[in-house]
mmCIF file of C-alpha atoms and ligand atoms in Angstrom:
data_model
loop_
_atom_site.group_PDB
_atom_site.id
_atom_site.type_symbol
_atom_site.label_atom_id
_atom_site.label_comp_id
_atom_site.label_asym_id
_atom_site.label_seq_id
_atom_site.Cartn_x
_atom_site.Cartn_y
_atom_site.Cartn_z
ATOM 1 C CA MET G 1 -46.303 -6.174 100.073
ATOM 2 C CA ILE G 2 -45.248 -6.246 96.437
ATOM 3 C CA ASP G 3 -41.957 -5.834 94.559
ATOM 4 C CA PHE G 4 -42.680 -6.404 90.902
ATOM 5 C CA HIS G 5 -39.186 -5.991 89.472
ATOM 6 C CA CYS G 6 -36.430 -7.339 91.672
ATOM 7 C CA HIS G 7 -33.215 -9.274 90.965
ATOM 8 C CA LEU G 8 -33.638 -11.550 93.960
ATOM 9 C CA ASP G 9 -30.891 -13.880 92.727
ATOM 10 C CA LEU G 10 -28.285 -11.111 92.582
ATOM 11 C CA TYR G 11 -28.215 -9.956 96.218
ATOM 12 C CA ASN G 12 -25.052 -10.878 98.112
ATOM 13 C CA ASN G 13 -27.133 -13.153 100.330
ATOM 14 C CA PRO G 14 -29.989 -14.316 98.069
ATOM 15 C CA ILE G 15 -31.104 -17.173 100.287
ATOM 16 C CA SER G 16 -31.594 -15.043 103.388
ATOM 17 C CA VAL G 17 -33.460 -12.407 101.339
ATOM 18 C CA PHE G 18 -35.559 -15.201 99.860
ATOM 19 C CA GLU G 19 -36.319 -16.622 103.325
ATOM 20 C CA LYS G 20 -37.536 -13.237 104.529
ATOM 21 C CA VAL G 21 -39.650 -12.758 101.387
ATOM 22 C CA LYS G 22 -41.221 -16.183 101.953
ATOM 23 C CA LYS G 23 -41.877 -15.525 105.622
ATOM 24 C CA GLN G 24 -43.522 -12.158 104.940
ATOM 25 C CA LYS G 25 -45.363 -13.514 101.872
ATOM 26 C CA ILE G 26 -44.095 -10.636 99.742
ATOM 27 C CA GLN G 27 -45.224 -10.859 96.127
ATOM 28 C CA VAL G 28 -42.019 -10.648 94.103
ATOM 29 C CA LEU G 29 -41.488 -10.695 90.374
ATOM 30 C CA CYS G 30 -37.951 -12.045 90.305
ATOM 31 C CA VAL G 31 -36.673 -10.861 86.944
ATOM 32 C CA THR G 32 -33.587 -12.529 85.483
ATOM 33 C CA THR G 33 -30.880 -11.190 83.203
ATOM 34 C CA SER G 34 -30.265 -14.244 81.008
ATOM 35 C CA PRO G 35 -32.042 -17.471 80.068
ATOM 36 C CA ARG G 36 -29.375 -19.505 81.897
ATOM 37 C CA ALA G 37 -29.946 -17.456 85.034
ATOM 38 C CA TYR G 38 -33.681 -18.077 84.648
ATOM 39 C CA ILE G 39 -33.123 -21.839 84.658
ATOM 40 C CA SER G 40 -30.969 -21.859 87.796
ATOM 41 C CA THR G 41 -33.012 -19.213 89.629
ATOM 42 C CA SER G 42 -36.284 -21.039 88.941
ATOM 43 C CA ARG G 43 -34.868 -24.133 90.593
ATOM 44 C CA ILE G 44 -34.043 -22.280 93.795
ATOM 45 C CA PHE G 45 -37.060 -20.002 94.137
ATOM 46 C CA SER G 46 -39.876 -22.201 92.857
ATOM 47 C CA SER G 47 -40.709 -23.339 96.400
ATOM 48 C CA ALA G 48 -42.310 -20.003 97.324
ATOM 49 C CA GLN G 49 -45.865 -19.321 96.198
ATOM 50 C CA THR G 50 -45.388 -15.567 96.234
ATOM 51 C CA VAL G 51 -42.169 -15.502 94.215
ATOM 52 C CA HIS G 52 -42.596 -15.502 90.450
ATOM 53 C CA VAL G 53 -39.461 -16.033 88.406
ATOM 54 C CA ALA G 54 -39.484 -14.320 85.013
ATOM 55 C CA LEU G 55 -37.621 -15.500 81.919
ATOM 56 C CA GLY G 56 -35.245 -12.683 81.077
ATOM 57 C CA PHE G 57 -32.587 -11.538 78.684
ATOM 58 C CA HIS G 58 -31.321 -8.101 79.702
ATOM 59 C CA PRO G 59 -30.794 -5.794 76.704
ATOM 60 C CA GLU G 60 -27.245 -5.061 77.869
ATOM 61 C CA LEU G 61 -26.425 -8.778 77.598
ATOM 62 C CA VAL G 62 -28.250 -9.756 74.415
ATOM 63 C CA ALA G 63 -25.314 -9.118 72.074
ATOM 64 C CA ALA G 64 -22.626 -10.709 74.276
ATOM 65 C CA ARG G 65 -24.694 -13.813 75.037
ATOM 66 C CA TYR G 66 -26.558 -14.121 71.789
ATOM 67 C CA LYS G 67 -26.037 -17.872 71.752
ATOM 68 C CA GLU G 68 -28.504 -18.118 74.660
ATOM 69 C CA ARG G 69 -31.293 -16.863 72.395
ATOM 70 C CA GLU G 70 -32.380 -20.405 71.599
ATOM 71 C CA LEU G 71 -32.638 -21.246 75.298
ATOM 72 C CA PHE G 72 -34.839 -18.194 75.744
ATOM 73 C CA GLU G 73 -37.127 -19.279 72.915
ATOM 74 C CA GLN G 74 -37.336 -22.840 74.225
ATOM 75 C CA ASN G 75 -38.565 -21.583 77.595
ATOM 76 C CA VAL G 76 -41.228 -19.120 76.435
ATOM 77 C CA PRO G 77 -44.011 -21.736 76.116
ATOM 78 C CA SER G 78 -43.593 -22.937 79.724
ATOM 79 C CA CYS G 79 -42.904 -19.635 81.497
ATOM 80 C CA ARG G 80 -45.599 -17.387 82.936
ATOM 81 C CA PHE G 81 -43.624 -14.137 83.118
ATOM 82 C CA ILE G 82 -41.006 -12.587 80.858
ATOM 83 C CA GLY G 83 -38.406 -10.028 82.000
ATOM 84 C CA GLU G 84 -36.164 -8.346 82.115
ATOM 85 C CA VAL G 85 -36.264 -7.674 78.377
ATOM 86 C CA GLY G 86 -36.282 -4.468 76.350
ATOM 87 C CA ILE G 87 -33.923 -1.968 74.803
ATOM 88 C CA ASP G 88 -31.122 0.155 76.295
ATOM 89 C CA GLY G 89 -29.924 3.171 74.314
ATOM 90 C CA THR G 90 -27.234 4.432 76.677
ATOM 91 C CA GLY G 91 -23.483 4.639 75.974
ATOM 92 C CA ARG G 92 -21.914 1.545 74.476
ATOM 93 C CA ASN G 93 -25.246 -0.286 74.381
ATOM 94 C CA LYS G 94 -26.083 1.841 71.329
ATOM 95 C CA GLU G 95 -23.678 -0.333 69.340
ATOM 96 C CA SER G 96 -25.986 -3.323 69.710
ATOM 97 C CA ILE G 97 -29.274 -1.487 69.387
ATOM 98 C CA SER G 98 -30.426 -3.112 66.151
ATOM 99 C CA LEU G 99 -29.780 -6.570 67.598
ATOM 100 C CA GLN G 100 -31.566 -5.556 70.815
ATOM 101 C CA LYS G 101 -34.580 -4.358 68.822
ATOM 102 C CA GLU G 102 -34.702 -7.524 66.758
ATOM 103 C CA PHE G 103 -34.536 -9.756 69.827
ATOM 104 C CA PHE G 104 -37.128 -7.706 71.737
ATOM 105 C CA ARG G 105 -39.581 -7.729 68.808
ATOM 106 C CA ASP G 106 -39.174 -11.476 68.262
ATOM 107 C CA ALA G 107 -39.525 -12.191 72.007
ATOM 108 C CA LEU G 108 -42.811 -10.266 72.155
ATOM 109 C CA LYS G 109 -44.092 -12.007 69.032
ATOM 110 C CA LEU G 110 -43.194 -15.407 70.418
ATOM 111 C CA ALA G 111 -45.036 -14.554 73.651
ATOM 112 C CA GLU G 112 -48.059 -13.483 71.587
ATOM 113 C CA ASN G 113 -47.942 -16.781 69.686
ATOM 114 C CA ASN G 114 -48.163 -18.472 73.084
ATOM 115 C CA PHE G 115 -51.318 -16.544 74.112
ATOM 116 C CA GLY G 116 -49.482 -13.610 75.722
ATOM 117 C CA ARG G 117 -47.324 -13.101 78.781
ATOM 118 C CA ILE G 118 -46.812 -10.514 81.512
ATOM 119 C CA VAL G 119 -43.596 -8.778 80.418
ATOM 120 C CA SER G 120 -41.342 -6.533 82.557
ATOM 121 C CA ILE G 121 -39.702 -4.076 80.182
ATOM 122 C CA HIS G 122 -36.468 -2.076 80.316
ATOM 123 C CA SER G 123 -36.573 1.103 78.194
ATOM 124 C CA ARG G 124 -33.702 3.324 79.355
ATOM 125 C CA ALA G 125 -32.933 5.919 76.677
ATOM 126 C CA ALA G 126 -35.051 3.875 74.254
ATOM 127 C CA VAL G 127 -38.685 4.550 75.173
ATOM 128 C CA LYS G 128 -39.718 5.450 71.630
ATOM 129 C CA ASP G 129 -38.198 2.293 70.166
ATOM 130 C CA VAL G 130 -39.816 0.151 72.861
ATOM 131 C CA LEU G 131 -43.262 1.691 72.363
ATOM 132 C CA ASP G 132 -42.995 1.426 68.569
ATOM 133 C CA ILE G 133 -42.346 -2.300 68.883
ATOM 134 C CA LEU G 134 -45.079 -2.747 71.496
ATOM 135 C CA GLU G 135 -47.566 -0.935 69.294
ATOM 136 C CA ASN G 136 -46.775 -3.236 66.387
ATOM 137 C CA THR G 137 -46.925 -6.500 68.324
ATOM 138 C CA ILE G 138 -49.376 -6.095 71.193
ATOM 139 C CA CYS G 139 -52.488 -8.221 71.435
ATOM 140 C CA ASN G 140 -52.526 -10.442 74.533
ATOM 141 C CA ASN G 141 -49.200 -9.486 76.123
ATOM 142 C CA LYS G 142 -49.388 -7.415 79.285
ATOM 143 C CA PRO G 143 -46.397 -5.037 79.246
ATOM 144 C CA ILE G 144 -45.111 -3.477 82.444
ATOM 145 C CA MET G 145 -42.845 -0.502 81.872
ATOM 146 C CA HIS G 146 -40.170 -0.867 84.535
ATOM 147 C CA TRP G 147 -38.778 2.443 85.909
ATOM 148 C CA PHE G 148 -40.298 4.546 83.124
ATOM 149 C CA THR G 149 -38.206 7.635 82.280
ATOM 150 C CA GLY G 150 -39.807 8.811 79.033
ATOM 151 C CA THR G 151 -41.447 12.133 78.234
ATOM 152 C CA LEU G 152 -45.017 12.945 79.240
ATOM 153 C CA ASN G 153 -46.116 12.396 75.617
ATOM 154 C CA GLU G 154 -44.481 8.977 75.643
ATOM 155 C CA LEU G 155 -46.216 8.279 78.940
ATOM 156 C CA GLU G 156 -49.612 9.064 77.352
ATOM 157 C CA TRP G 157 -48.688 6.771 74.467
ATOM 158 C CA ALA G 158 -47.708 3.925 76.812
ATOM 159 C CA ILE G 159 -50.938 4.341 78.791
ATOM 160 C CA SER G 160 -52.967 4.263 75.561
ATOM 161 C CA LEU G 161 -51.267 0.984 74.600
ATOM 162 C CA GLY G 162 -52.459 -0.552 77.871
ATOM 163 C CA CYS G 163 -49.067 -0.587 79.588
ATOM 164 C CA TRP G 164 -48.678 -1.107 83.300
ATOM 165 C CA PHE G 165 -45.935 0.654 85.265
ATOM 166 C CA SER G 166 -43.698 -0.615 88.050
ATOM 167 C CA ILE G 167 -42.576 2.390 90.065
ATOM 168 C CA ASN G 168 -38.987 2.529 91.307
ATOM 169 C CA PRO G 169 -38.135 4.196 94.666
ATOM 170 C CA ASN G 170 -35.683 6.499 92.877
ATOM 171 C CA MET G 171 -38.568 7.975 90.860
ATOM 172 C CA CYS G 172 -39.899 9.371 94.136
ATOM 173 C CA PHE G 173 -36.903 11.691 94.579
ATOM 174 C CA THR G 174 -36.866 13.533 91.251
ATOM 175 C CA LYS G 175 -39.251 16.172 89.924
ATOM 176 C CA LYS G 176 -39.730 14.259 86.681
ATOM 177 C CA GLY G 177 -40.261 10.953 88.472
ATOM 178 C CA VAL G 178 -42.946 12.429 90.689
ATOM 179 C CA GLU G 179 -44.619 14.045 87.662
ATOM 180 C CA ILE G 180 -44.757 10.644 85.945
ATOM 181 C CA ILE G 181 -46.021 8.908 89.084
ATOM 182 C CA SER G 182 -48.778 11.519 89.432
ATOM 183 C CA LYS G 183 -50.055 11.012 85.876
ATOM 184 C CA ILE G 184 -50.355 7.217 85.720
ATOM 185 C CA PRO G 185 -53.814 5.802 86.481
ATOM 186 C CA ILE G 186 -53.578 4.280 89.969
ATOM 187 C CA THR G 187 -55.048 1.031 88.601
ATOM 188 C CA ARG G 188 -51.970 0.498 86.355
ATOM 189 C CA ILE G 189 -49.316 0.863 89.062
ATOM 190 C CA LEU G 190 -47.241 -1.691 90.969
ATOM 191 C CA PRO G 191 -44.220 -1.021 93.224
ATOM 192 C CA GLU G 192 -40.741 -2.295 92.390
ATOM 193 C CA THR G 193 -37.212 -1.902 93.751
ATOM 194 C CA ASP G 194 -34.873 -3.154 90.965
ATOM 195 C CA GLY G 195 -32.768 -4.311 93.902
ATOM 196 C CA PRO G 196 -29.962 -4.928 94.522
ATOM 197 C CA PHE G 197 -28.879 -2.470 91.809
ATOM 198 C CA THR G 198 -30.926 0.432 93.130
ATOM 199 C CA GLN G 199 -29.529 1.853 96.318
ATOM 200 C CA LYS G 200 -29.997 4.610 98.829
ATOM 201 C CA ASN G 201 -26.893 5.756 100.750
ATOM 202 C CA ASN G 202 -25.034 2.745 99.310
ATOM 203 C CA ILE G 203 -27.564 0.288 100.719
ATOM 204 C CA SER G 204 -29.611 -1.819 98.302
ATOM 205 C CA TYR G 205 -33.363 -1.494 98.405
ATOM 206 C CA MET G 206 -34.983 -4.660 99.729
ATOM 207 C CA PRO G 207 -38.241 -6.239 98.472
ATOM 208 C CA TRP G 208 -40.003 -5.094 101.657
ATOM 209 C CA ASP G 209 -39.118 -1.430 101.084
ATOM 210 C CA ASN G 210 -41.992 1.038 101.579
ATOM 211 C CA THR G 211 -40.684 4.104 99.742
ATOM 212 C CA VAL G 212 -43.006 3.821 96.737
ATOM 213 C CA ILE G 213 -46.132 3.191 98.803
ATOM 214 C CA GLU G 214 -45.333 6.168 101.049
ATOM 215 C CA CYS G 215 -44.687 8.370 98.017
ATOM 216 C CA LEU G 216 -47.941 7.327 96.334
ATOM 217 C CA ALA G 217 -49.825 7.937 99.585
ATOM 218 C CA ARG G 218 -48.403 11.436 99.769
ATOM 219 C CA TYR G 219 -49.146 12.440 96.184
ATOM 220 C CA ARG G 220 -52.517 10.714 95.862
ATOM 221 C CA GLY G 221 -53.836 11.711 99.274
ATOM 222 C CA LEU G 222 -54.541 8.101 100.232
ATOM 223 C CA SER G 223 -53.705 6.129 103.348
ATOM 224 C CA ILE G 224 -50.936 3.525 103.355
ATOM 225 C CA ASP G 225 -53.551 0.850 104.072
ATOM 226 C CA SER G 226 -55.785 1.764 101.156
ATOM 227 C CA LEU G 227 -52.797 1.971 98.833
ATOM 228 C CA ASN G 228 -51.626 -1.459 99.892
ATOM 229 C CA SER G 229 -55.044 -2.886 99.121
ATOM 230 C CA ILE G 230 -55.216 -1.065 95.764
ATOM 231 C CA MET G 231 -51.802 -2.515 94.835
ATOM 232 C CA HIS G 232 -52.977 -6.029 95.719
ATOM 233 C CA GLU G 233 -56.163 -5.544 93.681
ATOM 234 C CA ASN G 234 -53.988 -4.366 90.796
ATOM 235 C CA LEU G 235 -51.848 -7.467 91.063
ATOM 236 C CA THR G 236 -54.923 -9.709 91.046
ATOM 237 C CA GLN G 237 -56.201 -7.856 87.996
ATOM 238 C CA LEU G 238 -52.869 -8.136 86.171
ATOM 239 C CA MET G 239 -52.541 -11.849 86.863
ATOM 240 C CA SER G 240 -56.142 -12.736 85.974
HETATM 241 MN MN1 MN O 1 -33.679 -4.546 86.484
#
């Protein structure tokens, strides 16, 4: 089982979720929302082999916590994964968009200067800006577009840049989401939940949720078992 974009540290009961993840050996990319959160979360979750804590700075927090930028930069050389980073173009976040872009571009460049990182990327209402920056920086970084909501042309563009895609359960319930899911090469897909923020009937998705696998099975005409093994092969490929 895989959940490649999850805020494990932000559940109401993170330790019990973590214990269950450990017991079931679920592969989790635990993204963080600020460099300080990365430091504390790494301390708690580093005991599990299947939990990978990513150095993050959420685009909605970059402006308000800009003084943590240095801490982010200090930790790039020693981290293996980066996320959640990116750009958010919704509502009031538009006010900080130039700062968000600058930070995102510099973060990707710094990762490139350190031989590349796997990067989980937020692109809500900012897919074009994100892809522009990726196109101008990418060499060894491995970008994963988290919960992609762009147009089909933008999807083609992202695929051509070598992007991976973590599929959110909520994409399985909209026409556009299903269209996107159907067009991504199966070898570039990993499941995610974005829990605890993503919910169904007011209940947060958990890292062991099966919605995405079941949806992929339905639309690709594959069995649950073969999809699970494809996802694990994908993960091996991504991490190699
Ligand atoms: Mn997230």
